[in-house]
Amino acid sequence: NAGVTQTPKFQVLKTGQSMTLQCAQDMNHNSMYWYRQDPGMGLRLIYYSASEGTTDKGEVPNGYNVSRLNKREFSLRLESAAPSQTSVYFCASSTGLVSPLHFGNGTRLTVT
Amino acid sequence: QKEVEQNSGPLSVPEGAIASLNCTYSDRVSQSFFWYRQYSGKSPELIMSIYSNGDKEDGRFTAQLNKASQYVSLLIRDSQPSDSATYLCAVNSQIQGAQKLVFGQGTRLTINP
């Protein structure tokens, strides 16, 4: 039972490049999330999907897009990476919006 | 005022002592409260959840909830060096018309042998 799987684990981008972070869960959870974590800033919600077919902005959505491909998969896309997007990104899932979150192992992204 | 506040620490506790971590929240109607542990370079993992006023014990961990005072705490008894980590408090809150979990910034705990 893999839980929440994120790929890649590490990525280095140049300013202006694009990339997609992939996330899949095998727990049959309804809700999925993307967070970023920066030193001193805690976990900040980028986007979330309450259920398959819906997506909503979180606290820091600018510069990102998401796709809830199906119930299992939720991807995060950076269209034109900026140094301010250097961070650790976590995908998470839960049965519902106020249920405990289960996190993936994270993606460490550096934008130069 | 931040929705969920924690003392960022670092909090230093001798091995074998009780570590006490505190969290306050601003949404009076919050119903779900969670404590996560995050080791350096790792992802957060859920260690406790609490939904009702009072204490909830799980092994060496006790979560305490006081909705009237809007605080939730985590006690770690017989602290071990392996408990050294950042502890994140998460509380559900109504934001922009939807219920979401809001995280505090975390308290860094160090257990000294």
XYZ file of C-alpha atoms in Angstrom:
225
model
C 0.000 0.000 0.000
C 1.911 3.047 -1.279
C -0.324 5.802 0.168
C 0.495 9.113 -1.548
C 3.190 9.002 -4.221
C 4.826 12.140 -5.600
C 7.210 12.478 -8.496
C 9.855 13.711 -8.966
C 11.653 13.877 -5.613
C 14.065 16.567 -6.746
C 14.004 19.030 -9.626
C 16.125 21.969 -10.740
C 14.613 24.403 -13.221
C 15.823 27.537 -14.907
C 13.661 30.664 -14.656
C 10.902 30.501 -17.250
C 10.889 26.732 -17.666
C 7.741 24.754 -17.045
C 7.135 21.479 -15.294
C 4.414 19.307 -13.804
C 4.542 17.676 -10.398
C 2.641 14.414 -10.271
C 0.712 13.004 -7.331
C -1.271 9.791 -6.973
C -3.016 8.205 -3.996
C -4.310 4.678 -3.596
C -6.439 5.202 -0.479
C -9.662 6.026 -2.357
C -9.630 9.501 -0.820
C -11.988 12.145 -2.124
C -9.897 15.238 -1.418
C -6.401 16.091 -2.584
C -4.119 19.038 -1.920
C -0.910 20.745 -2.921
C 1.119 22.582 -0.280
C 4.420 24.375 -0.351
C 6.689 24.591 2.671
C 9.262 27.326 3.101
C 11.487 28.002 6.122
C 9.609 30.065 8.684
C 6.397 30.012 6.629
C 4.916 26.668 7.558
C 2.705 24.741 5.166
C 0.772 26.931 2.753
C -2.055 25.604 0.641
C -1.645 26.218 -3.091
C -4.675 24.439 -4.555
C -7.002 21.721 -3.464
C -9.597 19.420 -4.926
C -12.488 18.621 -2.624
C -13.664 15.820 -4.903
C -13.075 14.465 -8.379
C -13.994 17.102 -10.938
C -13.480 20.138 -8.698
C -10.471 22.325 -7.939
C -10.157 25.487 -5.882
C -7.519 28.030 -5.027
C -5.814 27.964 -1.687
C -3.719 30.568 0.040
C -0.937 30.992 -2.562
C -2.239 29.962 -6.040
C -0.470 32.533 -8.225
C 1.914 30.984 -10.738
C 0.392 27.505 -10.469
C -2.285 25.436 -12.139
C -3.719 22.076 -11.171
C -5.555 19.197 -12.772
C -7.595 16.544 -10.982
C -7.128 13.893 -13.631
C -9.269 11.290 -11.870
C -9.968 10.296 -8.276
C -6.410 9.044 -7.793
C -4.315 11.719 -9.478
C -3.816 15.444 -8.861
C -1.062 17.288 -10.708
C 0.500 20.707 -10.128
C 1.905 22.678 -13.051
C 4.315 25.582 -13.053
C 3.956 27.296 -16.423
C 6.883 29.696 -16.085
C 9.011 28.968 -13.061
C 10.364 31.810 -10.933
C 13.023 31.766 -8.194
C 10.256 32.577 -5.672
C 8.831 29.121 -6.385
C 11.896 27.435 -4.948
C 10.375 25.351 -2.175
C 9.446 21.903 -0.979
C 6.104 20.812 -2.392
C 3.867 18.300 -0.677
C 0.859 16.547 -2.060
C -1.697 15.252 0.433
C -5.019 13.463 0.420
C -7.902 12.932 2.833
C -11.356 11.420 2.933
C -12.877 14.876 3.324
C -11.914 18.523 3.762
C -11.678 18.353 7.567
C -10.289 14.837 7.813
C -6.626 14.199 8.641
C -4.247 14.585 5.735
C -1.882 11.926 4.478
C 1.216 13.410 2.879
C 3.486 12.302 0.089
C 7.253 12.390 0.495
C 7.632 15.797 -1.096
C 9.365 17.337 -4.096
C 12.303 19.628 -3.520
C 12.254 22.220 -6.319
C 14.985 24.721 -7.009
C 14.525 27.470 -9.592
C 17.692 29.273 -10.638
C -4.049 37.515 13.881
C -2.947 34.210 12.422
C -5.607 31.529 12.394
C -3.387 28.930 14.061
C -0.476 30.003 16.220
C 2.361 28.025 17.694
C 5.541 29.050 19.418
C 8.227 28.313 16.818
C 10.744 27.355 19.498
C 13.189 25.795 19.599
C 11.919 24.025 22.680
C 14.621 22.088 24.477
C 13.650 19.323 26.923
C 15.870 16.819 28.759
C 15.433 13.150 27.969
C 12.805 11.517 30.164
C 10.969 14.776 30.910
C 7.547 15.882 29.692
C 7.484 18.035 26.555
C 4.521 20.392 26.314
C 3.555 21.905 22.968
C 0.812 24.489 22.633
C -1.367 25.783 19.845
C -4.053 28.484 19.785
C -6.635 29.034 17.061
C -8.991 31.830 16.133
C -12.038 30.101 14.582
C -14.515 29.528 17.435
C -16.445 26.878 15.509
C -13.465 24.662 14.642
C -14.246 20.996 15.252
C -11.208 18.998 14.121
C -7.713 19.265 15.562
C -4.582 17.376 14.580
C -0.961 17.112 15.595
C 1.650 16.179 13.010
C 5.307 15.341 13.541
C 7.826 16.278 10.869
C 11.405 15.089 10.964
C 13.963 17.223 9.138
C 13.773 16.585 5.404
C 10.695 14.375 5.723
C 6.976 14.815 5.250
C 4.518 15.488 8.099
C 2.987 12.406 9.696
C -0.184 12.377 11.759
C 0.350 11.456 15.391
C -2.853 12.601 17.143
C -6.345 13.768 16.332
C -8.858 15.187 18.804
C -12.419 16.372 18.329
C -13.895 16.768 21.841
C -12.930 18.815 24.865
C -10.642 17.058 27.293
C -7.707 14.711 27.018
C -6.952 11.949 24.556
C -4.084 9.601 25.269
C -2.157 7.398 22.863
C 0.923 5.788 24.323
C 3.327 8.512 25.441
C 1.283 11.201 23.681
C -1.647 13.118 25.175
C -3.633 15.700 23.246
C -5.626 18.234 25.248
C -8.410 20.359 23.814
C -10.119 23.361 25.380
C -12.608 24.874 22.949
C -13.695 27.629 25.322
C -10.132 28.935 25.518
C -9.398 27.966 21.910
C -6.248 26.037 22.521
C -5.000 22.545 21.885
C -1.848 21.086 23.358
C 0.304 18.006 22.964
C 2.143 16.406 25.859
C 4.935 13.920 25.259
C 5.809 11.884 28.341
C 9.178 10.227 28.896
C 10.666 12.230 26.008
C 13.174 10.396 23.857
C 15.835 11.788 21.500
C 13.780 10.242 18.670
C 11.004 12.715 19.542
C 13.215 15.562 18.311
C 11.282 17.000 15.374
C 9.006 19.848 14.368
C 5.431 19.465 15.596
C 2.668 20.994 13.506
C -0.783 21.823 14.809
C -3.637 21.745 12.271
C -7.169 23.044 12.821
C -10.166 23.080 10.516
C -11.411 26.546 9.687
C -13.967 28.174 7.419
C -11.988 30.046 4.776
C -13.475 31.598 1.646
C -16.684 29.641 2.114
C -15.070 26.237 2.506
C -13.755 24.149 5.349
C -9.994 23.745 5.211
C -7.261 22.533 7.488
C -4.995 25.378 8.552
C -1.509 24.625 9.837
C 0.493 26.487 12.420
C 4.128 27.244 11.663
C 5.295 24.395 13.873
C 7.324 24.116 17.064
C 10.817 22.697 16.794
C 11.435 20.305 19.693
C 14.858 19.066 20.746
C 15.246 16.295 23.329
C 18.640 16.427 24.986
C 20.176 13.101 26.100
